[in-house]
Tab-separated table of C-alpha atoms and ligand atoms in Angstrom:
chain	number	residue	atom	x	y	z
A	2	UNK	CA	106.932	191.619	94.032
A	3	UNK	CA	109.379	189.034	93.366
A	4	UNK	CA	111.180	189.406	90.149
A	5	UNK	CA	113.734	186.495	90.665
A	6	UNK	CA	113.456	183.496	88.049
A	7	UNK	CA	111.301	180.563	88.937
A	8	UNK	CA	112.935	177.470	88.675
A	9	UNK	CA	111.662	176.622	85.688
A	10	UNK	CA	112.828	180.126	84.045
A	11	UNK	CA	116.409	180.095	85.880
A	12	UNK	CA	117.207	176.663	83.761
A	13	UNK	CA	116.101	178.192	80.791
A	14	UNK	CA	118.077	181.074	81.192
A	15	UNK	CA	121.007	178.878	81.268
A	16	UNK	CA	120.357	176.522	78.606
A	17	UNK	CA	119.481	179.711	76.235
A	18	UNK	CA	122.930	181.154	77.382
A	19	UNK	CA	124.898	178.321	76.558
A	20	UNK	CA	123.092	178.036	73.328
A	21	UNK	CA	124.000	181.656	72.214
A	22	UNK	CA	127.696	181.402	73.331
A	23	UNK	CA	127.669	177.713	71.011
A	24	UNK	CA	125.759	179.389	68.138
A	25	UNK	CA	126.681	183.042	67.871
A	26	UNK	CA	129.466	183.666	65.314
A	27	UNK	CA	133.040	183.097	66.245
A	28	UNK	CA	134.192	185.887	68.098
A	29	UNK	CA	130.982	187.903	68.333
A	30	UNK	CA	131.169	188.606	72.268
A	31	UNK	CA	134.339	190.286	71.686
A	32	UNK	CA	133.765	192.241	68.449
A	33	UNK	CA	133.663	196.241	68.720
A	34	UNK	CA	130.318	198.030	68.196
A	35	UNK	CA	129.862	199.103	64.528
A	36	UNK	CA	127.182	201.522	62.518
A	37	UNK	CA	127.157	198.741	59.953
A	38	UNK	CA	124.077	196.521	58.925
A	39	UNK	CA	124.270	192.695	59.351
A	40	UNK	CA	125.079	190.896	56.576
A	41	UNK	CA	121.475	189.646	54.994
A	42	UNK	CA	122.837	186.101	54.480
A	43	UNK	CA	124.007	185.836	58.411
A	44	UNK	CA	120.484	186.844	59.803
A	45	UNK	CA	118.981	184.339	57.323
A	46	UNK	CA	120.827	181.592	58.763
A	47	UNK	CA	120.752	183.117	61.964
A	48	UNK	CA	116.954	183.079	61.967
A	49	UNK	CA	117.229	179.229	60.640
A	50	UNK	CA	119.050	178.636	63.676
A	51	UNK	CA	116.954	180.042	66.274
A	52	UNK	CA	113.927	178.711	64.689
A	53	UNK	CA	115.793	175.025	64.701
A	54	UNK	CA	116.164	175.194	68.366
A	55	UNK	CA	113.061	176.028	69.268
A	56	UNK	CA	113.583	179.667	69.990
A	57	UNK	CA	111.421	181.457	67.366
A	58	UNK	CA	107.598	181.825	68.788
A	59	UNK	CA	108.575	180.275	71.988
A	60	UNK	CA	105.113	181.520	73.400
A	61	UNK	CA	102.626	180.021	70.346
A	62	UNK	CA	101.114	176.796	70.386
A	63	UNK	CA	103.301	173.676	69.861
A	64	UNK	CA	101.129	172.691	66.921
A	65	UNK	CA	102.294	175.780	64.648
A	66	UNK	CA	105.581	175.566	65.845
A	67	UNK	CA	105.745	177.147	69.026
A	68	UNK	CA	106.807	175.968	72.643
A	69	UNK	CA	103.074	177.346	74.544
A	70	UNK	CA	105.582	178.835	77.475
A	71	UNK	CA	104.144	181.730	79.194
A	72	UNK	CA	105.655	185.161	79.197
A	73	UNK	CA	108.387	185.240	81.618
A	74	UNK	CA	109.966	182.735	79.212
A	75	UNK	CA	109.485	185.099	76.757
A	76	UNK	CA	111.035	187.784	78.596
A	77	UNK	CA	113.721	185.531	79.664
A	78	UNK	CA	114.709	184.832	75.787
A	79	UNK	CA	114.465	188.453	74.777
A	80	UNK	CA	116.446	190.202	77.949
A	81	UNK	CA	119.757	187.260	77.047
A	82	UNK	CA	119.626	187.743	73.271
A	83	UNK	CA	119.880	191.796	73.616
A	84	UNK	CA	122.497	191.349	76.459
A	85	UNK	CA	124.321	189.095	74.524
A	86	UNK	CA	123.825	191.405	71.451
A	87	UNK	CA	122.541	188.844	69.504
A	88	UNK	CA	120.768	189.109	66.010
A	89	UNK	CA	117.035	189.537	66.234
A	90	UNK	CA	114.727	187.010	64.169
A	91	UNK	CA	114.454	188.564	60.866
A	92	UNK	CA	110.694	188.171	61.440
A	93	UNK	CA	110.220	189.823	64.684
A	94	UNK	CA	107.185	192.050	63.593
A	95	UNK	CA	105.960	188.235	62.821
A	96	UNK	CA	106.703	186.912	65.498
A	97	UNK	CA	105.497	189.858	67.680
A	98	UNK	CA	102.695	191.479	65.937
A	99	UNK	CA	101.149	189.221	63.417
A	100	UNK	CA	101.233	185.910	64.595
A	101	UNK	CA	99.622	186.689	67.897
A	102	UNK	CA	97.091	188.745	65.953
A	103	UNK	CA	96.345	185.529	63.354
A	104	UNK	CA	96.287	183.565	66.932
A	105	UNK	CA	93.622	185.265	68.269
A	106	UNK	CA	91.535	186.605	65.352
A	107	UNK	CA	93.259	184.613	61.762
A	108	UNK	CA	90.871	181.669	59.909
A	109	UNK	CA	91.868	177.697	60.707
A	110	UNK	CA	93.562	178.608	56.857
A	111	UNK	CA	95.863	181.659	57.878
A	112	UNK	CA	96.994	180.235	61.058
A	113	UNK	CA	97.926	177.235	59.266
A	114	UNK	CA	99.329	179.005	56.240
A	115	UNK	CA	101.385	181.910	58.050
A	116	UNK	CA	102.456	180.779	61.685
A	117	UNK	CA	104.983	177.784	60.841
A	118	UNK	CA	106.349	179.938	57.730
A	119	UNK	CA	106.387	182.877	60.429
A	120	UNK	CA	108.920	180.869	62.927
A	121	UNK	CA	110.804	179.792	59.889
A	122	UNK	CA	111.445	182.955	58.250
A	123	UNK	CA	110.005	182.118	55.044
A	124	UNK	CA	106.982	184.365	55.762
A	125	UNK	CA	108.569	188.086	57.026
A	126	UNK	CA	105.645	190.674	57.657
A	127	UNK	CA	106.324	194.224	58.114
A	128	UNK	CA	102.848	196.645	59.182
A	129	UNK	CA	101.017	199.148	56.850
A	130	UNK	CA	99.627	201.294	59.134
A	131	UNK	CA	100.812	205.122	59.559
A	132	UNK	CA	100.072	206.946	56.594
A	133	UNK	CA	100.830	210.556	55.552
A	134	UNK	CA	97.903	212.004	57.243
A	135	UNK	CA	97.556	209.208	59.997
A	136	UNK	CA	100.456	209.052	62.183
A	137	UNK	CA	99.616	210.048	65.872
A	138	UNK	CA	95.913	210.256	64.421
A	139	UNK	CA	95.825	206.455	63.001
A	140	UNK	CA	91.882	206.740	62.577
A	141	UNK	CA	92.392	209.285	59.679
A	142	UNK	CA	93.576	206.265	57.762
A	143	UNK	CA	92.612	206.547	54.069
A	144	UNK	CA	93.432	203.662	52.104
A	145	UNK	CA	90.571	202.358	50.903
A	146	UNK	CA	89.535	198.402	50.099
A	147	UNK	CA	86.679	198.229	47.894
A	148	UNK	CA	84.706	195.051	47.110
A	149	UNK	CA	86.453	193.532	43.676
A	150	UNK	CA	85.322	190.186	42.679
A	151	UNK	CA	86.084	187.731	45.164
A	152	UNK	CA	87.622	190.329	47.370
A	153	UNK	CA	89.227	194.195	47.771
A	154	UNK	CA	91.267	196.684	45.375
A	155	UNK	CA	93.038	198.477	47.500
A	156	UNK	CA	94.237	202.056	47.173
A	157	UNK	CA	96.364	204.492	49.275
A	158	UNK	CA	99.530	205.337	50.628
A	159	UNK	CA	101.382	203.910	53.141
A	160	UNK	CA	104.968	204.961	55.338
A	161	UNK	CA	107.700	204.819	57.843
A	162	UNK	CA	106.316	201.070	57.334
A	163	UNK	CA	109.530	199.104	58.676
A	164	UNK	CA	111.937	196.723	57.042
A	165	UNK	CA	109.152	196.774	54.433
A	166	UNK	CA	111.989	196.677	52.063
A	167	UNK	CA	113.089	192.526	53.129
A	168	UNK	CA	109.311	191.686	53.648
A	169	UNK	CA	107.116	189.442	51.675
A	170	UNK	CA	103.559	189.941	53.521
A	171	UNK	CA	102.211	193.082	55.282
A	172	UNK	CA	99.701	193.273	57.557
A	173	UNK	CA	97.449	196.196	56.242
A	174	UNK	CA	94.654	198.612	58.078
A	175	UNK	CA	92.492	199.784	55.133
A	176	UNK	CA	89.135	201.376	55.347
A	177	UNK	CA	86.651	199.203	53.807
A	178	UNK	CA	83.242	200.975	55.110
A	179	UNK	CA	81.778	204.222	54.528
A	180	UNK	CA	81.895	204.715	58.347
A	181	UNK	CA	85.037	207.413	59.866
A	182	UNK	CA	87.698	207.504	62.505
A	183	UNK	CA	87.679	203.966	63.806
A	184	UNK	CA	84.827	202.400	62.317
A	185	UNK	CA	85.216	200.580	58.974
A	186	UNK	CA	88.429	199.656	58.896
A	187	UNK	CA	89.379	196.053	58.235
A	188	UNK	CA	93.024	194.576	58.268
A	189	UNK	CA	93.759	192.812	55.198
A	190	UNK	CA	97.183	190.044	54.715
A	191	UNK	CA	98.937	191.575	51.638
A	192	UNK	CA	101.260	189.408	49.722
A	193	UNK	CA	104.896	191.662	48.892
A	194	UNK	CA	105.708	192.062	46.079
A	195	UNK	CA	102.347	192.276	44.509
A	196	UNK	CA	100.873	193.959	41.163
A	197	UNK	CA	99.882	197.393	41.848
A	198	UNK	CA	101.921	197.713	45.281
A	199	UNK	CA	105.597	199.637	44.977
A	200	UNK	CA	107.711	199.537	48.264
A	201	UNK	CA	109.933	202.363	48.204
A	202	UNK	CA	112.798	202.541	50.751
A	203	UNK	CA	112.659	205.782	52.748
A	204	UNK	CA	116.598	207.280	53.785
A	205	UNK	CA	116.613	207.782	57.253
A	206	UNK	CA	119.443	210.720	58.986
A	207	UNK	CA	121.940	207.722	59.433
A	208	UNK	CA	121.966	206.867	56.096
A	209	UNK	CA	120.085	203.867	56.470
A	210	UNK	CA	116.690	202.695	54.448
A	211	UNK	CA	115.129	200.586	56.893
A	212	UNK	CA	111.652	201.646	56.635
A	213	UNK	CA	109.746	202.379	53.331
A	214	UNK	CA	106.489	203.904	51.731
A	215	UNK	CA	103.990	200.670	50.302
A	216	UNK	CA	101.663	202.588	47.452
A	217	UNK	CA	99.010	201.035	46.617
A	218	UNK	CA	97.239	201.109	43.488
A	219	UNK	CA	94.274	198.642	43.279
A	220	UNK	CA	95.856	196.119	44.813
A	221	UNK	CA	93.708	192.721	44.520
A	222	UNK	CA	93.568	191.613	48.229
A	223	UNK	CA	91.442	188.231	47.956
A	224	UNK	CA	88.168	187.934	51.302
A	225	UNK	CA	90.044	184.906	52.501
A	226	UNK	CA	92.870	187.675	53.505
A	227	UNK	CA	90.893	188.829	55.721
A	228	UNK	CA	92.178	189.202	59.435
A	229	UNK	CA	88.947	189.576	61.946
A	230	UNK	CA	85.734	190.880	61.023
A	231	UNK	CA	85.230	192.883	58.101
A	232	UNK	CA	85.021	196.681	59.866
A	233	UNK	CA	86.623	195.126	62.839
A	234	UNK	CA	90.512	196.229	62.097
A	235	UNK	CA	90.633	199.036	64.466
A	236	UNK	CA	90.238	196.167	67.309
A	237	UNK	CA	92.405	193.817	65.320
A	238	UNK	CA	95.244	196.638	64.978
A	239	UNK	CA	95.157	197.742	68.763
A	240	UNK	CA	95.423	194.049	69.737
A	241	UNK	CA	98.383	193.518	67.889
A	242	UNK	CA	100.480	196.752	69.098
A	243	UNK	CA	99.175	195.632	72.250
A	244	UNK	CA	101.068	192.266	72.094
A	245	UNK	CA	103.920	194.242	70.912
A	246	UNK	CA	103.898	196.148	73.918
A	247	UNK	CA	103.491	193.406	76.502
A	248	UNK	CA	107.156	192.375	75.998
A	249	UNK	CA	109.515	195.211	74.480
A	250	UNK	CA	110.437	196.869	78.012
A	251	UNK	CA	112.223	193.886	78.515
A	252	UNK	CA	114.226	194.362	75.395
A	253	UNK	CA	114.402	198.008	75.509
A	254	UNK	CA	116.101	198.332	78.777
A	255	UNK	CA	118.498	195.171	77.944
A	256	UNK	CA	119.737	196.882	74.943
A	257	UNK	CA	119.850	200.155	76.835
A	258	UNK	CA	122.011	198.695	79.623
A	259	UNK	CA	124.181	196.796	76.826
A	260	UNK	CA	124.550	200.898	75.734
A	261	UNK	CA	125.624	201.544	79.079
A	262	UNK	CA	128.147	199.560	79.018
A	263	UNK	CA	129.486	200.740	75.699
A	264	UNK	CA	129.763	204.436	77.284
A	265	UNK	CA	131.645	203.417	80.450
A	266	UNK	CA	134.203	201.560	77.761
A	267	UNK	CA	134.198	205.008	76.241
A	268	UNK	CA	134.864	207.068	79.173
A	269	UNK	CA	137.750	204.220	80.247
A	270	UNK	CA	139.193	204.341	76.408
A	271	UNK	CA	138.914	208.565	76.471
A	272	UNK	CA	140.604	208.915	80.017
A	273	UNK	CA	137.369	210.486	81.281
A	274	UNK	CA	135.723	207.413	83.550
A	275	UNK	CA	137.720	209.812	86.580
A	276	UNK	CA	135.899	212.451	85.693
A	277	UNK	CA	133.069	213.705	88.699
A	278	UNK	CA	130.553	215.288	86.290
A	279	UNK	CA	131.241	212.069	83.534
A	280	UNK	CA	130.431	209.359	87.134
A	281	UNK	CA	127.704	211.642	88.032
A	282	UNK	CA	125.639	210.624	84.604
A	283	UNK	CA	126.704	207.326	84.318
A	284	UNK	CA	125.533	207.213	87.488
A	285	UNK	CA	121.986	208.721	86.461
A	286	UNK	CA	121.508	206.303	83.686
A	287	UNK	CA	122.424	203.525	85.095
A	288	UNK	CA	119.753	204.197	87.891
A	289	UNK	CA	117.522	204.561	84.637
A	290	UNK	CA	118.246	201.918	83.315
A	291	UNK	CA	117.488	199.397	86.400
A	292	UNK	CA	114.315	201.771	87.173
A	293	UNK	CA	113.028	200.847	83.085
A	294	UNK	CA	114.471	197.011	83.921
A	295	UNK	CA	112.438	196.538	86.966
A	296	UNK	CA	109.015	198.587	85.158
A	297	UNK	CA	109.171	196.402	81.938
A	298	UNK	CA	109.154	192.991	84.498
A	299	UNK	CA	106.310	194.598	86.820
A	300	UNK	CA	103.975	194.815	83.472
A	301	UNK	CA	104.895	191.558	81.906
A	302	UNK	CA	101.804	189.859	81.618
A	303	UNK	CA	102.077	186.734	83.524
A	304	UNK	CA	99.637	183.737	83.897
A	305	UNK	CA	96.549	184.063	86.369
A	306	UNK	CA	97.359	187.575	87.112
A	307	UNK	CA	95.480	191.071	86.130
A	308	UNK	CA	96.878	192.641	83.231
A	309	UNK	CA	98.778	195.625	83.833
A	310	UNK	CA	97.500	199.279	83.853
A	311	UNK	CA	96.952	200.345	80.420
A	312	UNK	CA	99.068	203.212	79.808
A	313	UNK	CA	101.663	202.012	82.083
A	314	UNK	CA	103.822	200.652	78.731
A	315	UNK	CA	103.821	204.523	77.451
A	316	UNK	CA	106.214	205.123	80.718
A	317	UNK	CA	108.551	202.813	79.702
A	318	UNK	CA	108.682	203.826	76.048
A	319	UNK	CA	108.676	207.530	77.233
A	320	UNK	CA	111.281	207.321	80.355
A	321	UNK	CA	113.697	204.630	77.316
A	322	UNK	CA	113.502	207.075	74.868
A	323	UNK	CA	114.708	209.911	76.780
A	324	UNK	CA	117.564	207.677	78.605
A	325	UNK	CA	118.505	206.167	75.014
A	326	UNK	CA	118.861	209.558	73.570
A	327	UNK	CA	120.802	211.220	76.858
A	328	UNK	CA	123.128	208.281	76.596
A	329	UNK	CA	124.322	208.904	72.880
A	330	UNK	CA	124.756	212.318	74.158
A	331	UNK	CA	127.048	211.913	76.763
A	332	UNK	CA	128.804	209.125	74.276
A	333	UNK	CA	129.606	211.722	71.954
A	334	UNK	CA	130.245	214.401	74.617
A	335	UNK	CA	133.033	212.097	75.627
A	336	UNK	CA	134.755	211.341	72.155
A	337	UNK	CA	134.641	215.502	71.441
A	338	UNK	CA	135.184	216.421	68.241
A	339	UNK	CA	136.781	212.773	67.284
A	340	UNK	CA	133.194	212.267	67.386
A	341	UNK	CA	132.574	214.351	63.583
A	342	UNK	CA	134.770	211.929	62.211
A	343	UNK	CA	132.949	208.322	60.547
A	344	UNK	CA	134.034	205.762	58.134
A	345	UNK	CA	137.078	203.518	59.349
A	346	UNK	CA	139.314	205.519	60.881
A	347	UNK	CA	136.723	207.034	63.058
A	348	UNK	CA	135.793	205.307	66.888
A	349	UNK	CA	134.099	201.856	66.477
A	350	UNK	CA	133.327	203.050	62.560
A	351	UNK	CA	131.342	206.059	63.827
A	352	UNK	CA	129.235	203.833	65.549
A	353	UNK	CA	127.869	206.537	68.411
A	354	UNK	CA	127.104	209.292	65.575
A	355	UNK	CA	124.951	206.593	63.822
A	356	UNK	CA	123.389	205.532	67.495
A	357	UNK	CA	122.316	209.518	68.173
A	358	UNK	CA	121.216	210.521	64.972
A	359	UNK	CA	118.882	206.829	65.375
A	360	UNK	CA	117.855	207.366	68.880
A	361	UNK	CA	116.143	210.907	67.647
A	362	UNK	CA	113.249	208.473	65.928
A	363	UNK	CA	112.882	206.595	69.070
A	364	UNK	CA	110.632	209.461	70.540
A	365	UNK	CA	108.799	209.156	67.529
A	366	UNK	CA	108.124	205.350	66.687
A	367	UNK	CA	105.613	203.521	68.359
A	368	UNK	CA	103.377	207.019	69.336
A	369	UNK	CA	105.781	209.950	69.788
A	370	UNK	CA	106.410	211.404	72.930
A	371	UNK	CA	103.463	213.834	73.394
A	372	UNK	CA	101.043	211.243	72.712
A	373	UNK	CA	102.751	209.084	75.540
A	374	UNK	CA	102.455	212.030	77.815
A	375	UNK	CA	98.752	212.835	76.716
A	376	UNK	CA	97.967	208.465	77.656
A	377	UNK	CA	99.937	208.923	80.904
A	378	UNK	CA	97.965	212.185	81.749
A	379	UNK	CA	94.561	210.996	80.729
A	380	UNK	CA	94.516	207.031	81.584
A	381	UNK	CA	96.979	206.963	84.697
A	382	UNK	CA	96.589	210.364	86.110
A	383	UNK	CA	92.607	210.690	85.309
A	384	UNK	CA	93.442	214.050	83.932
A	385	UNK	CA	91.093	215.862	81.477
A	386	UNK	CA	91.574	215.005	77.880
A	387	UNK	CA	93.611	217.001	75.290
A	388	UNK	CA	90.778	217.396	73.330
B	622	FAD	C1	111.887	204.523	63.418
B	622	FAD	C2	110.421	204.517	63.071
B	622	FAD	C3	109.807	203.309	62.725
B	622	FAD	C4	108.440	203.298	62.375
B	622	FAD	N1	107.868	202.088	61.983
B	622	FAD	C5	106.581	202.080	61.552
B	622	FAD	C6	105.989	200.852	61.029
B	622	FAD	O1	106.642	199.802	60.951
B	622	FAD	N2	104.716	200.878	60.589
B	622	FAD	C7	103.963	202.008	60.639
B	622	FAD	O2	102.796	201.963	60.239
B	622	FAD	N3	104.480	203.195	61.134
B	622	FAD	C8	105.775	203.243	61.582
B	622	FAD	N4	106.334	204.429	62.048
B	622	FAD	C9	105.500	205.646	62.053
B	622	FAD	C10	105.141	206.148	63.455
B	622	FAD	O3	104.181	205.325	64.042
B	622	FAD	C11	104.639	207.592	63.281
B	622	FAD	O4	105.743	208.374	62.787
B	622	FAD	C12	104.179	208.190	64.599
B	622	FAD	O5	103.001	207.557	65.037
B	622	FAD	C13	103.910	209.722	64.476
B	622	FAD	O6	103.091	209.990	63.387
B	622	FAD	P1	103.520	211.110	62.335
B	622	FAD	O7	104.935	210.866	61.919
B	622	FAD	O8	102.486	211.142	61.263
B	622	FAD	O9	103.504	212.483	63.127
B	622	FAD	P2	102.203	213.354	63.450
B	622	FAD	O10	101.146	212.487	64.016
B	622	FAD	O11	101.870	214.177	62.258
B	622	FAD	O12	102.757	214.287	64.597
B	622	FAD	C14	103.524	215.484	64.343
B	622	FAD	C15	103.808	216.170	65.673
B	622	FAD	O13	102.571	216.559	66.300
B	622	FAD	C16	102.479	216.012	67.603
B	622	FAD	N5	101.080	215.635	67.899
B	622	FAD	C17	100.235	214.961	67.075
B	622	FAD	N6	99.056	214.766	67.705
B	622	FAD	C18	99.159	215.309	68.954
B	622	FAD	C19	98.280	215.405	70.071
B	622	FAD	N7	97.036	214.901	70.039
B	622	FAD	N8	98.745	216.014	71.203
B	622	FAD	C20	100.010	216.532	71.247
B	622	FAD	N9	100.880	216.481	70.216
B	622	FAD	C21	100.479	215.869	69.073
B	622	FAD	C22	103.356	214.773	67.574
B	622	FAD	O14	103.816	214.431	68.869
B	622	FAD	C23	104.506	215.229	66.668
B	622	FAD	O15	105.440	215.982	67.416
B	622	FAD	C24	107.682	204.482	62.409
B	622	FAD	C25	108.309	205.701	62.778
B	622	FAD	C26	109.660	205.725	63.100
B	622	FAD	C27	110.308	207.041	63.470
């Protein structure tokens, strides 16, 4: 297969890269790696600016704000904004998730509501799905919807529901039918903050809160939030990771080569680049790295072609979760102790302590790594199922 840019991709590419360098704040190529959040206000105006130029939802239609390119455009914008670190939207679970869902399955009134607010960051969504005792098992869900007027009450508990915390709307699977496992669930648009919903931030190892619980305590949902058929949300949930999926290889192995990069500064900076057994596992990753680079662009989803084989995504999030986590490793391998130390005086602000203790979530988020290994074994290999 050819991988190359067409044309048509190549000069987007380059427009897009002479965009970011014009656009990103002064000095951002150059700036050292840090543990610390972006400053709220800069990825507000960030978003404004990507959204200005056309960059935000480049994929949708061009009457809710989007550019209708296909995929490899897509790809193209992702793979130069993580190489070029660059802020994401603040709405990318919008932008990802949700608006391709309301594409395919929202009313002529939700598309028309949410997409343009989407682009523009006025609307940020964050998903209420996983809940204590539906994780891996997302068919146990038990928040219930019950008919209420003109509408649902909702009850239950949701968590690890991301940047909940800085959304406004959530996209919500609730079970509104007396059916189990993945019948009778509908997904439901819930406005944030709402009476009878309390998003509480949940403190991850690094210190950070970026995810949070959403309880829900009747929670007046009106019908016309409805997303798909009432009892329809499993399918409506599964198409939405699904978009998710199509794309985030690309990203995943960007920012993991962007990583790579970072260590062999490292190993320059700590005198160890020399080393044989230090080259040996650069070396390792970086074959990784191009092997998760050259996956994620086989199973992009391009026009006129057959979709790709549906568990092959769970090799790239299993193979980028491993490599993500050896990599922090051997980062703090190579600072030694100095690599205890955080706060100022520590090596780029602690920033490779923060990056292990995240990467130990990635084999977690998004199906942890024994359901990956379960999909490969029992869609790809034909193997006989777990149970
Ligand atoms: C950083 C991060 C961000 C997240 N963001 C979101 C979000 O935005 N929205 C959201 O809804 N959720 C989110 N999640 C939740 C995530 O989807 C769940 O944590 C994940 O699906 C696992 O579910 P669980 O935590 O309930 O673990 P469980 O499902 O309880 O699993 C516990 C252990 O049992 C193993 N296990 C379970 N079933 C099997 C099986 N059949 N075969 C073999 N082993 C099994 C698992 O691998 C795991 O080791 C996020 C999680 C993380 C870490």
């Amino acid at each position: 297969m050819d991988f190359s840019d067409s044309p048509a991709e190549a000069d987007f590419r380059a427009g897009l890269r002479d965009w970011l360098r014009e656009h990103l704040p002064k000095g951002w190529a150059d700036r050292e790696p840090s543990p610390k959040p972006l400053d709220p206000l800069l990825l507000r105006r960030w978003s404004a600016d990507l959204h200005r130029a056309g960059y935000a939802g480049i994929t949708w239609p061009a009457e809710y704000g989007g550019q209708g390119l296909d995929t490899g455009f897509h790809a193209v914008l992702l793979e130069e904004m993580a190489r070029q670190a660059a802020p994401e939207h603040l709405g990318m679970i919008g932008i990802d998730v949700v608006g391709p869902v309301l594409l395919a399955y929202g009313t002529a009134e939700q598309k028309a509501h949410y997409l343009p607010r989407i682009l523009s960051g006025e609307v940020v969504f964050c998903l209420g799905l996983s809940e204590p005792e539906a994780g891996s098992d997302l068919a146990s869900v038990r928040t219930r919807a019950v008919p209420d007027g003109d509408g649902y009450a909702v009850t239950g508990h949701k968590i690890w529901s991301s940047y909940a915390h800085r959304a406004n709307a959530c996209l919500l699977l609730a079970r509104t039918g007396t059916e189990t496992r993945h019948q009778g669930l509908t997904c439901l648009l819930l406005p944030l903050p709402h009476p009878g919903v309390a998003v509480v931030p949940q403190r991850q190892l690094t210190g950070d809160a970026n995810f949070s619980e959403i309880l829900l305590s009747g929670a007046r949902v009106p019908a016309a939030g409805t997303v798909g058929a009432r009892g329809d949300g499993w399918r409506v949930a599964m198409a939405g990771l699904a978009f998710e999926r199509g794309v985030l290889g690309v990203t995943l192995a960007a920012r993991l080569e962007v990583q790579l990069h970072r260590v062999v500064a490292t190993a320059r900076s700590t005198g160890l680049l020399d080393d044989p057994h230090v080259l040996d596992r650069i070396g390792a990753l970086a074959v990784e790295v191009a092997g998760l680079r050259w996956t994620s662009y086989r199973l992009l989803p391009r026009p006129g072609q057959q979709g790709s084989a549906a568990a092959a995504p769970s090799v790239v999030k299993l193979r980028w979760s491993q490599a993500y986590q050896g990599l922090t490793e051997l980062a703090l391998e190579l600072l030694g102790p100095a690599a205890a130390v955080t706060g100022d005086d520590a090596y780029w602000g602690g920033y490779w302590q923060h990056q292990q203790l995240r990467s130990l979530g990635s084999t977690i988020e998004g199906g942890t790594s024994e359901i990956q290994r379960n999909v490969i074994a029992e869609r790809m290999l034909g193997l006989p199922r777990s149970r």
